[in-house]
Short mmCIF file of C-alpha atoms and ligand atoms in Angstrom, two decimals:
data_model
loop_
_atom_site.label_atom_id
_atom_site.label_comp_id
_atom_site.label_asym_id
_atom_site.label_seq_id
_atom_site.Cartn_x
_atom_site.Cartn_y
_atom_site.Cartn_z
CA UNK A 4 107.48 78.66 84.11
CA UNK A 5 104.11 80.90 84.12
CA UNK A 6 103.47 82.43 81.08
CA UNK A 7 104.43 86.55 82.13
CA UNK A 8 105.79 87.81 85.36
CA UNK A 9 106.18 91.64 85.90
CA UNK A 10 109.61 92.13 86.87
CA UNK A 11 109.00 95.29 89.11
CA UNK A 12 107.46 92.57 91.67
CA UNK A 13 110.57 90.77 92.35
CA UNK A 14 112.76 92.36 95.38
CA UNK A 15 116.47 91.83 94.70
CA UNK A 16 116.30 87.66 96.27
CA UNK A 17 113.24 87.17 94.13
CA UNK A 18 114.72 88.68 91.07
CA UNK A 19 118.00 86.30 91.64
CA UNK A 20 115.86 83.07 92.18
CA UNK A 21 113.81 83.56 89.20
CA UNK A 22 116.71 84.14 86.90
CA UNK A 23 118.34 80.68 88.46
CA UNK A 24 115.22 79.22 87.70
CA UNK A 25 115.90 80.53 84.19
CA UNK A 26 119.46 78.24 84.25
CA UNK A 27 121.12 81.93 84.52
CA UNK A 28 124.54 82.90 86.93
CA UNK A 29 123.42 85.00 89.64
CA UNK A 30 125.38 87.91 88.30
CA UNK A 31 123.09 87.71 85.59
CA UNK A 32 120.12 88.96 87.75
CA UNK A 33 122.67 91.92 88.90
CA UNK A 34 122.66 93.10 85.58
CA UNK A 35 119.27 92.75 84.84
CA UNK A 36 118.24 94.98 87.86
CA UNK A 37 120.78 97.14 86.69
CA UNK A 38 118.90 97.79 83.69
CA UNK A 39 115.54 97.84 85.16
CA UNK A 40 116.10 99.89 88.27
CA UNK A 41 119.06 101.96 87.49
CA UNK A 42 118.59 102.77 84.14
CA UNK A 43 115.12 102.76 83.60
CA UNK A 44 115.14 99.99 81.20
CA UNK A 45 111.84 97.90 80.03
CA UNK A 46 112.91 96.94 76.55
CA UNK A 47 114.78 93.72 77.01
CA UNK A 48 116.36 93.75 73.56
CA UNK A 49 118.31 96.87 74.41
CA UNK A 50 120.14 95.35 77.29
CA UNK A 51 122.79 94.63 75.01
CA UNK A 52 125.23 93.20 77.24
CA UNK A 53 123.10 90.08 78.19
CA UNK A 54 123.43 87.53 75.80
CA UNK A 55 120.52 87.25 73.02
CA UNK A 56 119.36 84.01 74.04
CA UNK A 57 118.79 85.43 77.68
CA UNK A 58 116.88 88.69 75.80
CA UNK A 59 114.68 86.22 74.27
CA UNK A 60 113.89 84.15 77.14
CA UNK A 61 112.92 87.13 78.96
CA UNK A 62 110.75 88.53 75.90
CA UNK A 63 108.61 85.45 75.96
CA UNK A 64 108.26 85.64 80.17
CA UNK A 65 108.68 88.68 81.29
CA UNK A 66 107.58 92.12 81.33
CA UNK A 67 108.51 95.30 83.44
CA UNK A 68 105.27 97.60 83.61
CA UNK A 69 104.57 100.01 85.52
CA UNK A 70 101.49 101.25 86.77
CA UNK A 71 99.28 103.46 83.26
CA UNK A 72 99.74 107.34 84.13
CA UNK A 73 96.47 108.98 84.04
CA UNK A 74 97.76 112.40 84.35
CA UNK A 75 100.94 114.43 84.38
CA UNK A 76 101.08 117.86 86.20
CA UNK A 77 103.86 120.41 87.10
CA UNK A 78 103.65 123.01 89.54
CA UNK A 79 104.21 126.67 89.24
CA UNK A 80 106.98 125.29 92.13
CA UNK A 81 107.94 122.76 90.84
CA UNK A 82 106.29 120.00 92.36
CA UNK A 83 105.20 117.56 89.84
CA UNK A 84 102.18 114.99 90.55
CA UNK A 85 101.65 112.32 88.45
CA UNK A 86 98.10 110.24 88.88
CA UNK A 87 98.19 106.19 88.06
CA UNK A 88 95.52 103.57 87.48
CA UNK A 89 95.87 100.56 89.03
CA UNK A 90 93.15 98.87 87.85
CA UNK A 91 88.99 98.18 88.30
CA UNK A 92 88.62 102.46 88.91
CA UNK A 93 91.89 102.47 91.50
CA UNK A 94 93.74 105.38 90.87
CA UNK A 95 96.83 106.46 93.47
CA UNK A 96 98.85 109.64 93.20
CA UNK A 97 102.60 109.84 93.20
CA UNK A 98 104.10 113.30 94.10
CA UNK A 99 107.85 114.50 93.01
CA UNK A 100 109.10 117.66 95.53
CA UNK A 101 112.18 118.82 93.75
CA UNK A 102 113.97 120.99 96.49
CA UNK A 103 117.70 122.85 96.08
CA UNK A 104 119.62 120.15 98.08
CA UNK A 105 117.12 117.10 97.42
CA UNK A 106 114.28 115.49 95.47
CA UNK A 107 112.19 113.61 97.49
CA UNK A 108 109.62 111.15 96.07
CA UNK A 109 106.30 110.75 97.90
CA UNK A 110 104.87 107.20 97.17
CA UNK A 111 101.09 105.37 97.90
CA UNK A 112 100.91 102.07 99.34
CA UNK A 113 97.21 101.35 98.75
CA UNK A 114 94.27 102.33 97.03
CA UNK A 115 92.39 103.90 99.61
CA UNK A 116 92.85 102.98 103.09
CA UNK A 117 90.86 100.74 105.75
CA UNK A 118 92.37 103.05 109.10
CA UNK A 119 89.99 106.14 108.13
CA UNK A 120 91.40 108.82 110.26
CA UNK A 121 89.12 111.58 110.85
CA UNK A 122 90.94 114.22 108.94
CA UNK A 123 92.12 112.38 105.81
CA UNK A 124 90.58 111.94 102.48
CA UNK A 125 92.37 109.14 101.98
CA UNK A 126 90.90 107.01 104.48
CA UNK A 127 87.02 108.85 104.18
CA UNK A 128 87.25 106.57 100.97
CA UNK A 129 87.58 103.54 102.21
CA UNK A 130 89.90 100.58 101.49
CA UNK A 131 89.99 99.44 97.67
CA UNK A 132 93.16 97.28 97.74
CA UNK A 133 96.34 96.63 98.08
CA UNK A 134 99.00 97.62 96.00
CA UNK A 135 101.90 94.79 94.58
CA UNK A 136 105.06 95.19 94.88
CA UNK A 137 105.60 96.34 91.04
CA UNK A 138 102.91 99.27 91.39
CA UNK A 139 105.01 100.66 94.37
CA UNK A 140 108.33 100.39 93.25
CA UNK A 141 106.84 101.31 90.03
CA UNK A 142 106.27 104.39 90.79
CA UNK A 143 109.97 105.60 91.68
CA UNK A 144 110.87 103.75 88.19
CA UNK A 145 108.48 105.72 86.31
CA UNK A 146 108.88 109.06 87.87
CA UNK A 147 113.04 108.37 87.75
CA UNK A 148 113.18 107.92 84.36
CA UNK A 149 110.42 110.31 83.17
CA UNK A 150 112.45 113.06 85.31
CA UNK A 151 115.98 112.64 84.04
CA UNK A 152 114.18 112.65 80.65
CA UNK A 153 112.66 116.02 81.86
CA UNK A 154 116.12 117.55 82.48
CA UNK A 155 117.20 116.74 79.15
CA UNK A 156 119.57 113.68 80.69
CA UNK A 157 118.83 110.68 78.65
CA UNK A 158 117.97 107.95 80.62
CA UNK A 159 120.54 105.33 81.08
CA UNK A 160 123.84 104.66 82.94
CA UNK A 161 125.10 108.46 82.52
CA UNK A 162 121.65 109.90 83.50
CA UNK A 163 121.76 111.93 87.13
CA UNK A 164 119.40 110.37 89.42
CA UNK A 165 116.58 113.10 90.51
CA UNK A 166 115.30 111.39 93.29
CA UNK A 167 117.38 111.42 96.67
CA UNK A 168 114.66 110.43 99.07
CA UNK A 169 111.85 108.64 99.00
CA UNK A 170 108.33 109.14 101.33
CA UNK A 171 105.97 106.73 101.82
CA UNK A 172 103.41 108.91 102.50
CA UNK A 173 100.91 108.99 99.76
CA UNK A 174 97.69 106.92 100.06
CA UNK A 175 97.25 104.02 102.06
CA UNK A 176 99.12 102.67 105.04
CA UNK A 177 102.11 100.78 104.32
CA UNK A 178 102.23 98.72 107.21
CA UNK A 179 99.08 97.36 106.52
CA UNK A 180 100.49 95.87 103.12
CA UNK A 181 103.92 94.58 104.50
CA UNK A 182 105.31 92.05 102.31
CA UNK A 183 104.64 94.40 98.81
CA UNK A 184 105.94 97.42 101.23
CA UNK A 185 109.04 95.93 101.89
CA UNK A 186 110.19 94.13 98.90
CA UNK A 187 109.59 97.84 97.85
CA UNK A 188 111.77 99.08 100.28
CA UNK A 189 114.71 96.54 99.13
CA UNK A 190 114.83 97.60 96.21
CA UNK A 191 115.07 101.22 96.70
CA UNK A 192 117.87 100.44 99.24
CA UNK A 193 120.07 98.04 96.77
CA UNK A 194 123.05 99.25 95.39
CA UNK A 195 122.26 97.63 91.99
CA UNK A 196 118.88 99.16 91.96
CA UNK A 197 118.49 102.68 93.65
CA UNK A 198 120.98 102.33 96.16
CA UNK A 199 119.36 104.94 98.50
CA UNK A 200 120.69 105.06 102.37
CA UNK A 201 118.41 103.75 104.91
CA UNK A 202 117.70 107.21 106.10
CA UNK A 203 116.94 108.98 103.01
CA UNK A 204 113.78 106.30 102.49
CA UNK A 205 111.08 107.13 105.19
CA UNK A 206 107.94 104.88 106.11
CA UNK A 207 105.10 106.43 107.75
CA UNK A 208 102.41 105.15 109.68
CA UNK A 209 99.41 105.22 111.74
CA UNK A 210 100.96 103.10 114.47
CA UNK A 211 101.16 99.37 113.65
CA UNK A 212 102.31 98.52 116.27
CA UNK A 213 103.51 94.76 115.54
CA UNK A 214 104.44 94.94 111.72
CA UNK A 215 106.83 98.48 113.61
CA UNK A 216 108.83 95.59 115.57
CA UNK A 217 108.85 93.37 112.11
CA UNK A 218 109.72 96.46 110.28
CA UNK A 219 112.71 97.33 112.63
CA UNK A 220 114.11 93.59 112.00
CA UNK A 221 113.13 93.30 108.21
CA UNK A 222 113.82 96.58 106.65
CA UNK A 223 115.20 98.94 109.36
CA UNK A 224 114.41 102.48 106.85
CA UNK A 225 113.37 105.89 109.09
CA UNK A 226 110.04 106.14 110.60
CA UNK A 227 107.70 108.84 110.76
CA UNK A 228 104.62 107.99 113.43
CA UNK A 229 101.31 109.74 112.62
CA UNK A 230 100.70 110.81 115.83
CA UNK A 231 97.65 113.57 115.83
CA UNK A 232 96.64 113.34 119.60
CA UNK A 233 98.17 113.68 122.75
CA UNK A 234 95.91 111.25 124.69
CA UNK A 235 94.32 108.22 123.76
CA UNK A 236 90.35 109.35 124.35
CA UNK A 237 91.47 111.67 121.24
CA UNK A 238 93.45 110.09 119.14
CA UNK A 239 90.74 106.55 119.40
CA UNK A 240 88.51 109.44 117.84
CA UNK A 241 91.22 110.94 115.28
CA UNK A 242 92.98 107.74 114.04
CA UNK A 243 90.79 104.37 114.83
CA UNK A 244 93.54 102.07 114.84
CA UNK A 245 94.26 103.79 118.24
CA UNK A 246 91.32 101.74 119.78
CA UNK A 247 93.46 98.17 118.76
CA UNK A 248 97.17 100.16 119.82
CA UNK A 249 96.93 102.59 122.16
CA UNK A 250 99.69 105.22 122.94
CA UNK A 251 101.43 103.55 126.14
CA UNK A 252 102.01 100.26 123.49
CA UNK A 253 102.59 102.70 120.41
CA UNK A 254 105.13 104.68 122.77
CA UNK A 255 106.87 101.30 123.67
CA UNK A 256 106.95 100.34 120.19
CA UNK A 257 108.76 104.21 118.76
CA UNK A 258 111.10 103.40 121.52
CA UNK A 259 111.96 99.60 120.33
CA UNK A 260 111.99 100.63 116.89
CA UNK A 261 114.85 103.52 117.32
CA UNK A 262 117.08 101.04 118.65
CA UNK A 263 117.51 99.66 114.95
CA UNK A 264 116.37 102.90 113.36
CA UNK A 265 118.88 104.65 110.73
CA UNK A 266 118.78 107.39 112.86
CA UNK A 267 118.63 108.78 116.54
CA UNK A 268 115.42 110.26 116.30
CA UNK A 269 111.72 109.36 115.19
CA UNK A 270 109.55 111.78 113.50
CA UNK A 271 105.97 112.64 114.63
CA UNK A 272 103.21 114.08 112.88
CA UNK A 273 100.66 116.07 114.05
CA UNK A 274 98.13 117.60 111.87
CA UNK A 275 96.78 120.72 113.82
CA UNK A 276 93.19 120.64 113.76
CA UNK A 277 91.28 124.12 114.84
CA UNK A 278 90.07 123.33 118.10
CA UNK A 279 90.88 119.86 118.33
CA UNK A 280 94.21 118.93 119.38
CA UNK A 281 95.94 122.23 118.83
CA UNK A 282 95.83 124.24 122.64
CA UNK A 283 98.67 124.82 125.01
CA UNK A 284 96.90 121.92 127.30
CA UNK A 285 97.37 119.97 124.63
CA UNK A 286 100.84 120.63 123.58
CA UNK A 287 101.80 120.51 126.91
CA UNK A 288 100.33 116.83 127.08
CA UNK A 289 101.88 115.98 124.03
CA UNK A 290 105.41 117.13 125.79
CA UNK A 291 105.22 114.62 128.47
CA UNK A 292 104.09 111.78 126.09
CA UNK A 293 106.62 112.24 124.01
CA UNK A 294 109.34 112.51 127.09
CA UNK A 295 110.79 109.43 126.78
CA UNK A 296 111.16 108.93 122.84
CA UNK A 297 113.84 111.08 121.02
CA UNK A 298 112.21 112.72 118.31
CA UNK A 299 111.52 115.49 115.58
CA UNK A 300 107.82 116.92 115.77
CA UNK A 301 106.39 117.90 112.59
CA UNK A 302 103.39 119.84 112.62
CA UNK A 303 101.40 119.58 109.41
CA UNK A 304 98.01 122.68 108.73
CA UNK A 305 95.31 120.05 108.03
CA UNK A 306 94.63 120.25 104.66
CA UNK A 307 90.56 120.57 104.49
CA UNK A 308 87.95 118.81 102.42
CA UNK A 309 84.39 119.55 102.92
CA UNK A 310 83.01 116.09 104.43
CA UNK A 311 85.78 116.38 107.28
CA UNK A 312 84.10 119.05 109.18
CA UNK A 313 86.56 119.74 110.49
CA UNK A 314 88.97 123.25 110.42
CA UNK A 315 92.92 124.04 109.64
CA UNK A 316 94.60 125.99 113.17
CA UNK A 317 95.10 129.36 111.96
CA UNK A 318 98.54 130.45 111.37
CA UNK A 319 99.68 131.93 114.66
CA UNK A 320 98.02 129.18 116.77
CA UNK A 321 100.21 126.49 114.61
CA UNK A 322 103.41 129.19 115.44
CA UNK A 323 102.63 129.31 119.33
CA UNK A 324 102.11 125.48 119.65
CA UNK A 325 105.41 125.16 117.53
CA UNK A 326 107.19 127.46 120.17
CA UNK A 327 105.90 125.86 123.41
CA UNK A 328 107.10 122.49 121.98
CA UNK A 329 110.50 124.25 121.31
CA UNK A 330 110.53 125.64 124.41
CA UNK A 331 110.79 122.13 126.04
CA UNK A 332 113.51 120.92 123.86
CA UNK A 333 111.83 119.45 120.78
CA UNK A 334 112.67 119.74 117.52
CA UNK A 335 109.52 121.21 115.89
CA UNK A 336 108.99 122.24 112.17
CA UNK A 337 105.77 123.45 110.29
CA UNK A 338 105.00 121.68 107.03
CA UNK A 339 104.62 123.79 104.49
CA UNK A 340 102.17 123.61 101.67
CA UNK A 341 103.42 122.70 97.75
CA UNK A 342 102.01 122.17 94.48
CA UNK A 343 98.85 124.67 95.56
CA UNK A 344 97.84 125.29 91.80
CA UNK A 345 97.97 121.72 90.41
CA UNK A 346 95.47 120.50 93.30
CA UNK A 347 98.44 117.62 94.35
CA UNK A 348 96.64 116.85 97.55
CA UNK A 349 98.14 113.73 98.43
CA UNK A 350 95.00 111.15 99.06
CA UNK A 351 93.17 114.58 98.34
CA UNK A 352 92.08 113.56 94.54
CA UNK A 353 92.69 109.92 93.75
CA UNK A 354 90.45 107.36 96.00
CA UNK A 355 87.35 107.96 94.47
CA UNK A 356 88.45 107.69 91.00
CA UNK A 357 86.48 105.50 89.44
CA UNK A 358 87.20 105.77 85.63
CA UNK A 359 88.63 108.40 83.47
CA UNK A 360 85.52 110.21 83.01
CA UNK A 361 85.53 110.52 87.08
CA UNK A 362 88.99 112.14 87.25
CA UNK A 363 87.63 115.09 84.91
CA UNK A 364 84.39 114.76 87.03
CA UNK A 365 86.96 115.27 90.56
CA UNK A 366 89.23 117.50 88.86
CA UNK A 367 86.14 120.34 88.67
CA UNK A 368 84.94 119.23 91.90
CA UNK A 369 89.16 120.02 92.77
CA UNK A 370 88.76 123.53 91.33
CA UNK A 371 85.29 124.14 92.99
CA UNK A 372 87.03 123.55 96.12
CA UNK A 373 89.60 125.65 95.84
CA UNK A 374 87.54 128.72 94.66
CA UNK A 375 85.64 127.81 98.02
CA UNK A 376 88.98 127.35 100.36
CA UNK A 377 91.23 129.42 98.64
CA UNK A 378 94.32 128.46 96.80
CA UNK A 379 95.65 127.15 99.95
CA UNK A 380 93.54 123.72 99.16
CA UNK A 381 96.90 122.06 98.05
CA UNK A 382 99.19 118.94 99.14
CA UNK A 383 101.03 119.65 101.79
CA UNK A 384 104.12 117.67 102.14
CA UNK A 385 106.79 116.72 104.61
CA UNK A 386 110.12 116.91 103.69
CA UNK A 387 112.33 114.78 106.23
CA UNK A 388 115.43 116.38 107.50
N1 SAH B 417 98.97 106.02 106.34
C1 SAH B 417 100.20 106.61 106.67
C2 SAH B 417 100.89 107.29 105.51
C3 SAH B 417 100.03 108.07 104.55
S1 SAH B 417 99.25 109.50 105.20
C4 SAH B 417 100.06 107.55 107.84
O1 SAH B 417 98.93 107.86 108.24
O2 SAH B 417 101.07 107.96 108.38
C5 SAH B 417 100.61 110.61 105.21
C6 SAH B 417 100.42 111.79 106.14
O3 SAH B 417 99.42 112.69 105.62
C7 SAH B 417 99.98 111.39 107.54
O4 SAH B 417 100.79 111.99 108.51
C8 SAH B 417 98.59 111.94 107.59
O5 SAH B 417 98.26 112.25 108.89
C9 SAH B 417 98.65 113.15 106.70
N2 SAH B 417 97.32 113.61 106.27
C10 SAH B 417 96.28 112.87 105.87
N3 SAH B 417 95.23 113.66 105.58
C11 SAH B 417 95.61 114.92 105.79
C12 SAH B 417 94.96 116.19 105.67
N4 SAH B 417 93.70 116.28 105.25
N5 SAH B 417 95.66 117.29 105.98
C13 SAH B 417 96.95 117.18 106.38
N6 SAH B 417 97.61 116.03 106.50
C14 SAH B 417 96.95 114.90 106.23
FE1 SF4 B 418 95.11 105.90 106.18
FE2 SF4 B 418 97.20 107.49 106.78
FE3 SF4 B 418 94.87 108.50 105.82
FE4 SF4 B 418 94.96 107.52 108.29
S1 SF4 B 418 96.11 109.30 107.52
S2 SF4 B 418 93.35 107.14 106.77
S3 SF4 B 418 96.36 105.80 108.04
S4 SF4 B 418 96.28 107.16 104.74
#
């Protein structure tokens, strides 16, 4: 048996055929992901009901780490962003919306991404890697634990969970790290680990269009499409990937995947972009393209950084695109902005991260920004209904 294995990287059928491998019962792995996922457990000898020759096995073999945090930040609203290494100068960003109702958890996927939309930061940075299946479940495990902490619940089997939904909608594009992505997912849907409903855990992405169809079989969870164009001479120029799956096949492929979807509806998102994609012609495109595919329209103010060159819709443009979608019979709702004054731009900050010294380095660059754009230069998050 190799010498450590990080326990976070093992969905629930990995966890159980390591622990068999360890001459354990099945059940045995049950508990174990009990402790580890449900009650925030990484100290083996305080999961006193497995027996002590078990404890010690999994001293000497295992480990459950999560990724380092780098920094810790609350909001004046609550919103609390927390920033991780994950190694050689990665650093992705994990973001905690507390709401009345809900707490949703936005997650990364990747450090940095290789589908470099036009308007994201994210993907202006490039592609650094992957991330395992640990470092994404890892994040819900740290921020689960560290919150019930935070609310003066001790961690453990009494301890409220704070997070009812989960986002994967940090950095990176999760379909283009499947396998990590969806042991991830399993884990967040089993009942002896998070035991979150199918819709309450939401992928997003650019438009994959084949790992969608693997997705739908795999891993069914909701599905939020990053739309951004209403045509495909626009969107090729908006989100590359367009180029390899254009919107007839991407269309096809919304419409495939809601036939195993926990819901009857997709979600779109459309990041208005002054000038851009945000006119009644274009609205009124994106009406008829989206005819055919029950869905939810989400309209999300682009969130500016200087390199984009590119402008947020003002306010009442956003409003009157919003109300012409209405008009036809769309669900439409405007994301709003949170966590303004602790700069948690989600793949705003993290992708060019190279070392601690750096984040201080983009943390003033952060602040010079928003003296520049106003306090509005802040995440802006979606909140799925
Ligand atoms: N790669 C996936 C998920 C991560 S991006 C995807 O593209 O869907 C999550 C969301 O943030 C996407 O809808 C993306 O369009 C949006 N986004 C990225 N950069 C943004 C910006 N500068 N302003 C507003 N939204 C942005
Ligand atoms: Fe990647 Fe999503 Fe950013 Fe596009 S919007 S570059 S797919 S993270």
């Amino acid at each position: 048996m190799a010498a450590t294995i990080n326990l976070l990287d093992l969905d629930p059928a990995a966890l159980a055929r390591w622990c068999s491998e360890l001459g354990e019962k099945p059940f045995r792995a049950k508990q174990l992901q009990r402790w580890i996922h449900q009650f925030g457990e990484h100290d083996f000898e305080a999961m006193t009901d497995l027996a002590k020759s078990l404890r010690e096995k999994l001293g000497q073999h295992a480990s459950v780490a999560a990724p380092p945090i780098i920094s810790d930040h609350t909001s004046s609203d609550g919103t609390r962003k927390w920033l991780l290494e994950v190694g050689s100068g990665n650093a992705v960003e994990c973001v905690f919306i507390p709401e009345v109702s809900r707490g949703t958890l936005c997650v990364s996927t990747q450090a940095g991404c290789a589908v470099n939309c036009r308007f994201c930061s994210t993907g202006k940075q490039g592609f650094s890697r992957n991330l395992s299946a640990g470092e994404i479940i890892g994040q819900l495990w740290m921020a689960e634990s560290l919150l019930r902490r935070g609310f003066g619940v001790p961690a453990g089997p009494k301890g409220e969970r704070q997070i009812t939904n989960v986002v994967l909608m940090g950095m990176g594009e999760p379909l283009l790290n499947y396998e990590p992505t969806v042991a991830a997912l399993r884990l967040m849907l089993d009942d002896n680990a998070y035991g979150l409903s199918r819709r309450r855990v939401t992928v997003s992405t650019s438009g994959v269009v084949p790992m969608m169809d693997k997705l739908s079989q795999d891993c069914p969870v909701a599905l939020a499409v990053s739309l951004h164009a209403s045509n495909d001479a626009l969107r090729d120029e908006l989100v590359p990937l367009n180029k390899k799956y254009p919107l007839p096949e991407l269309m096809s492929a919304c419409q495939r995947y809601l036939e195993f979807a926990p819901r009857d509806f997709l979600t779109f998102e459309y990041c208005m972009l002054d000038g851009v994609n945000d006119t009644d012609t274009h609205a009124r495109e994106l009406i008829a393209l989206v005819a055919d595919v029950p869905c939810k329209l989400n309209l999300i103010p682009f969130n500016p950084f200087p390199e984009s060159g590119l402008k947020r819709s003002p306010q009442p443009r956003i409003k009157a695109f919003a109300q012409l979608l209405t008009d036809a019979g769309i669900v439409t709702t405007i994301r709003k902005t949170r966590g303004d004054d602790i700069d948690a731009a989600c793949g705003q900050l993290a992708g060019e991260v190279q070392d601690r010294t750096r984040v201080q380095e983009r943390m003033q660059k952060m602040t010079e920004y928003q003296q520049k754009y106003g306090k509005d230069f802040g995440r802006i998050v979606e909140i799925p209904g």
